[in-house]
């Protein structure tokens, strides 16, 4: 493939500077109904065997960043268990088809990760379906825009934490008995962990928590030969943004005003960071946050 992730291009123009029309769907939304549809690397991601034989559980694997990671992992030779919500089956099927087209096993596990019992069940079903587990990738997330703190209900605050913080905590705990030395965990923070948007207080707080949790956990688990790292994306075009994630009126400028590259990222551009942190290439990397945000400076 000539135009794959290894081609050298001007990063500012490698992907178009989209100016999305104002659009809105109820949570969790279907990526297939977005305009434009995010790029998951379907046409561009080229695997080179970097994850051959790995067995990975990926949450939020139906759409956006998690879906791009699932496609990339399969093309790198991994079998993949996919976590997503039942309402997202249509988006999930697109990813499952691509995993199978890559000659790998896809294990679909729809269900709600805010449910503690489901988190344990998810891991068990992944282990059963994959014949073991070597990689846990927590990508699922909830983000709901509210102008003021008064508008954030207790219920929203709670569900955002249950999805973004409790679920990875529970999934990691359930997965640990299955993870042998050499296994990896990658969690998903955000630029918001460092630069909280004032209209996403609860969300940004969870992202700071994920980053901190991961760095502490990394120190603990490195003693068992398990590496924990974090990917912190910047503004990336995904269905999260059009399901109440940001002020809908700001969608036409999504990403372009913030990022030094003058555009939002595509999920396809975030996925290689997860591949790196899961592959043996990153054998000396633990407790690290890899920022993939178009050049925004972080601490
Ligand atoms: P996305 O909507 O495509 O993916 C989020 C996924 O989370 C959904 O597909 C859904 O399957 C899953 N999810 C949410 N609640 C769930 C629940 N209760 N049970 C099971 N699954 C649930 O959006 P995305 O932008 O690709 O988001 C992926 C991750 O990237 C999130 O953690 C998000 O915070 C993070 N992130 C995104 C951006 C961005 O600009 N898009 C920036 C920084 C970080
Ligand atoms: Mg989805």
Short mmCIF file of C-alpha atoms in Angstrom, two decimals, residues 48-52 54 73 76 134-135 181-184 186 225 227 229 272-286:
data_model
loop_
_atom_site.label_atom_id
_atom_site.label_comp_id
_atom_site.label_asym_id
_atom_site.label_seq_id
_atom_site.Cartn_x
_atom_site.Cartn_y
_atom_site.Cartn_z
CA UNK A 48 4.05 -5.78 9.98
CA UNK A 49 3.57 -8.59 12.51
CA UNK A 50 4.32 -6.50 15.58
CA UNK A 51 1.62 -8.19 17.72
CA UNK A 52 1.74 -11.69 16.30
CA UNK A 54 -1.11 -11.54 21.18
CA UNK A 73 -4.02 -4.88 16.39
CA UNK A 76 -0.44 -6.70 13.43
CA UNK A 134 -1.82 -10.80 27.09
CA UNK A 135 -3.02 -7.25 26.51
CA UNK A 181 5.03 -11.49 32.55
CA UNK A 182 5.42 -9.70 29.20
CA UNK A 183 1.78 -8.69 29.16
CA UNK A 184 0.73 -5.07 28.79
CA UNK A 186 -2.69 0.57 28.03
CA UNK A 225 6.76 -8.09 34.46
CA UNK A 227 3.97 -2.90 31.67
CA UNK A 229 1.25 2.86 29.91
CA UNK A 272 -0.20 3.35 16.28
CA UNK A 273 0.59 4.68 19.77
CA UNK A 274 -1.36 1.76 21.29
CA UNK A 275 0.41 -0.67 18.97
CA UNK A 276 3.79 0.64 20.10
CA UNK A 277 2.93 0.44 23.81
CA UNK A 278 1.56 -3.11 23.43
CA UNK A 279 4.37 -4.44 21.23
CA UNK A 280 7.76 -5.66 22.38
CA UNK A 281 9.33 -2.55 20.84
CA UNK A 282 8.37 -0.65 23.99
CA UNK A 283 9.95 -3.21 26.33
CA UNK A 284 11.72 -0.48 28.36
CA UNK A 285 8.68 1.83 28.54
CA UNK A 286 6.46 1.72 31.64
#
